[in-house]
PDB file of C-alpha atoms in Angstrom:
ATOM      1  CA  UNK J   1     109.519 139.674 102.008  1.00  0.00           C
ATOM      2  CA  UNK J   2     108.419 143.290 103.463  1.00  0.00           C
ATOM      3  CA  UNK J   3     105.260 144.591 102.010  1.00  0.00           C
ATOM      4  CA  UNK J   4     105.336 148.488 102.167  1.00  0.00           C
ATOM      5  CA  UNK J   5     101.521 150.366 102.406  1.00  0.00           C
ATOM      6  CA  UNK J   6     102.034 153.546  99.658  1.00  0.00           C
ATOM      7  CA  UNK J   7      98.960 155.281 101.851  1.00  0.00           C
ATOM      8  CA  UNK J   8     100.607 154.838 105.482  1.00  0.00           C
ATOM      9  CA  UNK J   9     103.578 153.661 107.641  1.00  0.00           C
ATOM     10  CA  UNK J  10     102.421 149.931 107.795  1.00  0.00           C
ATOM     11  CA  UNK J  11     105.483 146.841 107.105  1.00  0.00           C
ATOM     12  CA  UNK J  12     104.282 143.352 107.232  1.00  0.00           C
ATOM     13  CA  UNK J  13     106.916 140.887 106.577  1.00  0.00           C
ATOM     14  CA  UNK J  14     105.509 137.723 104.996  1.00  0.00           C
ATOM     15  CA  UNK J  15     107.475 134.548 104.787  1.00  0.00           C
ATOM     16  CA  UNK J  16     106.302 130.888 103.164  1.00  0.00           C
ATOM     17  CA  UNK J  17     107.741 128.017 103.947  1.00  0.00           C
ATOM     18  CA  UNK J  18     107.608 124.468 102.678  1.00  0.00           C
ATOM     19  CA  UNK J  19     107.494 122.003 105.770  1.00  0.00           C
ATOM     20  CA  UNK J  20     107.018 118.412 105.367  1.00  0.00           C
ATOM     21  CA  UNK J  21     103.418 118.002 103.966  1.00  0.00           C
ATOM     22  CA  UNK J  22     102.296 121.821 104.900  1.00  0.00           C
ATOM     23  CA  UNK J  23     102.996 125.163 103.416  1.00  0.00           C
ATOM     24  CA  UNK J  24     103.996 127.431 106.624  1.00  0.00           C
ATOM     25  CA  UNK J  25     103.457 131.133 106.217  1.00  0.00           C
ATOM     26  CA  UNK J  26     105.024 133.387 109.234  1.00  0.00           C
ATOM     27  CA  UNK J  27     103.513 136.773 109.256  1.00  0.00           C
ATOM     28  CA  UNK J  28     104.946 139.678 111.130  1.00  0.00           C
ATOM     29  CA  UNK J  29     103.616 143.775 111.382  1.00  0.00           C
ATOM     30  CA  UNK J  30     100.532 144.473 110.794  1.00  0.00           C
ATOM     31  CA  UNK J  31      97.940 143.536 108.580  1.00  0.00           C
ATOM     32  CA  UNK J  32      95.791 146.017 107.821  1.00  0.00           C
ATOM     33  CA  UNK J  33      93.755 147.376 104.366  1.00  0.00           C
ATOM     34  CA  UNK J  34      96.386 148.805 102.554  1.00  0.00           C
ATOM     35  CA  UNK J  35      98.680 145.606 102.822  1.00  0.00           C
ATOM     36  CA  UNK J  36      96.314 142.516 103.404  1.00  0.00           C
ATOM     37  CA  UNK J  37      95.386 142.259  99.936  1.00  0.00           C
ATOM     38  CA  UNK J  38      99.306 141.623  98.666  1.00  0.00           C
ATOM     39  CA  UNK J  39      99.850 139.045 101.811  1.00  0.00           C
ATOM     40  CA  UNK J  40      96.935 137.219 100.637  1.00  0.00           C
ATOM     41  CA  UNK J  41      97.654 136.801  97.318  1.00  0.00           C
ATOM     42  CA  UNK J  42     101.274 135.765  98.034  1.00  0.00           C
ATOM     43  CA  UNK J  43      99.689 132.742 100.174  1.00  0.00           C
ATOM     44  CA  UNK J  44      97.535 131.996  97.578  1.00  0.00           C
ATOM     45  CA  UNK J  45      99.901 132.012  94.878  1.00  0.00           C
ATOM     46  CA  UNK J  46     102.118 129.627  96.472  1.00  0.00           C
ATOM     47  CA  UNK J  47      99.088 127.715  97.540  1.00  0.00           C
ATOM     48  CA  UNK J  48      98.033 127.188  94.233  1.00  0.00           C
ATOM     49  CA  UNK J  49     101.610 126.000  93.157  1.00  0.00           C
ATOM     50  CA  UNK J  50     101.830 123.050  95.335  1.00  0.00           C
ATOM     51  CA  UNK J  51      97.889 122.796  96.976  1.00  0.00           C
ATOM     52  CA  UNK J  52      98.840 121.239 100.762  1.00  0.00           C
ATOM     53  CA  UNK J  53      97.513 122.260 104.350  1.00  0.00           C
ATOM     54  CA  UNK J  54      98.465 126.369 105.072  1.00  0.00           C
ATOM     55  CA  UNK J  55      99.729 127.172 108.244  1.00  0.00           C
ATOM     56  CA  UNK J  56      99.726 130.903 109.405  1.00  0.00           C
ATOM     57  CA  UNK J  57     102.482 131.365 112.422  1.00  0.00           C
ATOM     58  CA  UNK J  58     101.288 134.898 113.652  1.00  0.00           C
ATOM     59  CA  UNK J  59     103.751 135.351 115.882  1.00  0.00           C
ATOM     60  CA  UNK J  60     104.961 138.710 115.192  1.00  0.00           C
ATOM     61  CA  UNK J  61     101.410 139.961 113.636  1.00  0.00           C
ATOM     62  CA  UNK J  62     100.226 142.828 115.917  1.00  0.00           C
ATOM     63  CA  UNK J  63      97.027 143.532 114.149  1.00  0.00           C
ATOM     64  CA  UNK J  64      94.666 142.167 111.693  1.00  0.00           C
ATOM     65  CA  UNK J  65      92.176 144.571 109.908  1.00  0.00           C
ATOM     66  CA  UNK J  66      87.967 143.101 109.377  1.00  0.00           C
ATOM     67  CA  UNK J  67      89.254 143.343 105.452  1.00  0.00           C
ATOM     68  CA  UNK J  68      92.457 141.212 106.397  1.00  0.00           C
ATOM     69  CA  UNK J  69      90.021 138.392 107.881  1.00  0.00           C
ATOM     70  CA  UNK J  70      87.348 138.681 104.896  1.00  0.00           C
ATOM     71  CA  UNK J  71      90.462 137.842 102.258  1.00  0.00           C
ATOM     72  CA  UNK J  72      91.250 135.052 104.615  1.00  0.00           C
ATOM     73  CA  UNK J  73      87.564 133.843 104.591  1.00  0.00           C
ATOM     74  CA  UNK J  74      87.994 133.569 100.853  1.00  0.00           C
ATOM     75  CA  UNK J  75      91.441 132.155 100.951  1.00  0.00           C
ATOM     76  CA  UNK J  76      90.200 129.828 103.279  1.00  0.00           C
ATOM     77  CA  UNK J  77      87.354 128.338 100.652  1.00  0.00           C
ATOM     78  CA  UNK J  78      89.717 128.054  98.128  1.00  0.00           C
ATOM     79  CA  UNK J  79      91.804 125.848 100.262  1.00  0.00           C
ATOM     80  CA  UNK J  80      88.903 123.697 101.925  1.00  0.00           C
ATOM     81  CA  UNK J  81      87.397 123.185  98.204  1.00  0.00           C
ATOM     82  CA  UNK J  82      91.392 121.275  97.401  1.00  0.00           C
ATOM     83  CA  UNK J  83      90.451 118.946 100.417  1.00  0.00           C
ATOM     84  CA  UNK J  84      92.793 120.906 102.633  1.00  0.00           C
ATOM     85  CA  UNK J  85      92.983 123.027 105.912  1.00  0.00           C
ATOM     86  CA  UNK J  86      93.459 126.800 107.015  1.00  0.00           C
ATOM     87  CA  UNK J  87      94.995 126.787 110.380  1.00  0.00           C
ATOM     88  CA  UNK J  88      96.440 130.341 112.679  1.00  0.00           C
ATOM     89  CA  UNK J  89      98.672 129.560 114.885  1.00  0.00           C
ATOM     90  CA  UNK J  90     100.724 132.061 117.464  1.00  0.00           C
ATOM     91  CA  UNK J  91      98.172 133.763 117.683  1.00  0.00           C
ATOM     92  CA  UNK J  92      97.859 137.171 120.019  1.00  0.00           C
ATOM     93  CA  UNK J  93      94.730 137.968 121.838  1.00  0.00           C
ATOM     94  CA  UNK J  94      93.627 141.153 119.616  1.00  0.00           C
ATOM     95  CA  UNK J  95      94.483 139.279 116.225  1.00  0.00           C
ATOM     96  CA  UNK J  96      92.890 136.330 117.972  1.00  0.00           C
ATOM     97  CA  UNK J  97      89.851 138.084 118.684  1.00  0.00           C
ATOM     98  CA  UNK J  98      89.234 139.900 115.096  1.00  0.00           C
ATOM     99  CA  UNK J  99      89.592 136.627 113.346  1.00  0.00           C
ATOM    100  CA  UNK J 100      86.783 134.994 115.786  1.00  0.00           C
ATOM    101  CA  UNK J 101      84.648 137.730 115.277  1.00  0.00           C
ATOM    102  CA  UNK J 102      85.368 137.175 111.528  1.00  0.00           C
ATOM    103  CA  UNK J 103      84.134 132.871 112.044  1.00  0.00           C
ATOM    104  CA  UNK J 104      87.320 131.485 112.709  1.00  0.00           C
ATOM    105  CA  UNK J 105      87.832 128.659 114.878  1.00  0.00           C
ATOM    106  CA  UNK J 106      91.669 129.746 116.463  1.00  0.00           C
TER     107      UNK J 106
END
């Protein structure tokens, strides 16, 4: 699924995935403030459907904004309160960078 930002030019495709015992989400674009908040709330819906591990492939994501990585923060205790894990994979060095700055382990 494209997510469109009414305010700019941004496209960040989001894609979830069931895989064995974890829920794989691929993200692709950018993730900035005008289109973070719909991403996250699309993981978290299907999170909440079937509550297992979350996987974020970033492969694809060029940027992450500081409001991007506080939603994740938040996603992130949701997910730890279930008994379950938060994990980035993919990841490049800028996106890598914000989300470390933001308390990630990646």
């Amino acid at each position: 699924m494209k997510i469109f930002s009414q305010e700019s030019p941004v496209v960040m495709e989001i894609s979830v995935a069931s895989e064995a015992s974890d829920l794989v989400v691929s993200l692709k674009g950018e993730m900035d403030r005008t289109v973070y908040g719909e991403g996250i709330r699309q993981i978290r819906q299907e999170f909440e459907r079937s509550p297992r591990d979350v996987i974020v492939d970033c492969d694809g994501l060029t940027h992450v904004s500081s409001g991007a990585v506080a939603g994740f923060s938040r996603l992130r205790e949701s997910i730890e309160k279930q008994g379950k894990n938060l994990e980035f994979t993919n990841l490049a060095e800028e996106v890598a960078d914000v989300l470390t700055r933001g308390g990630f382990k990646v």
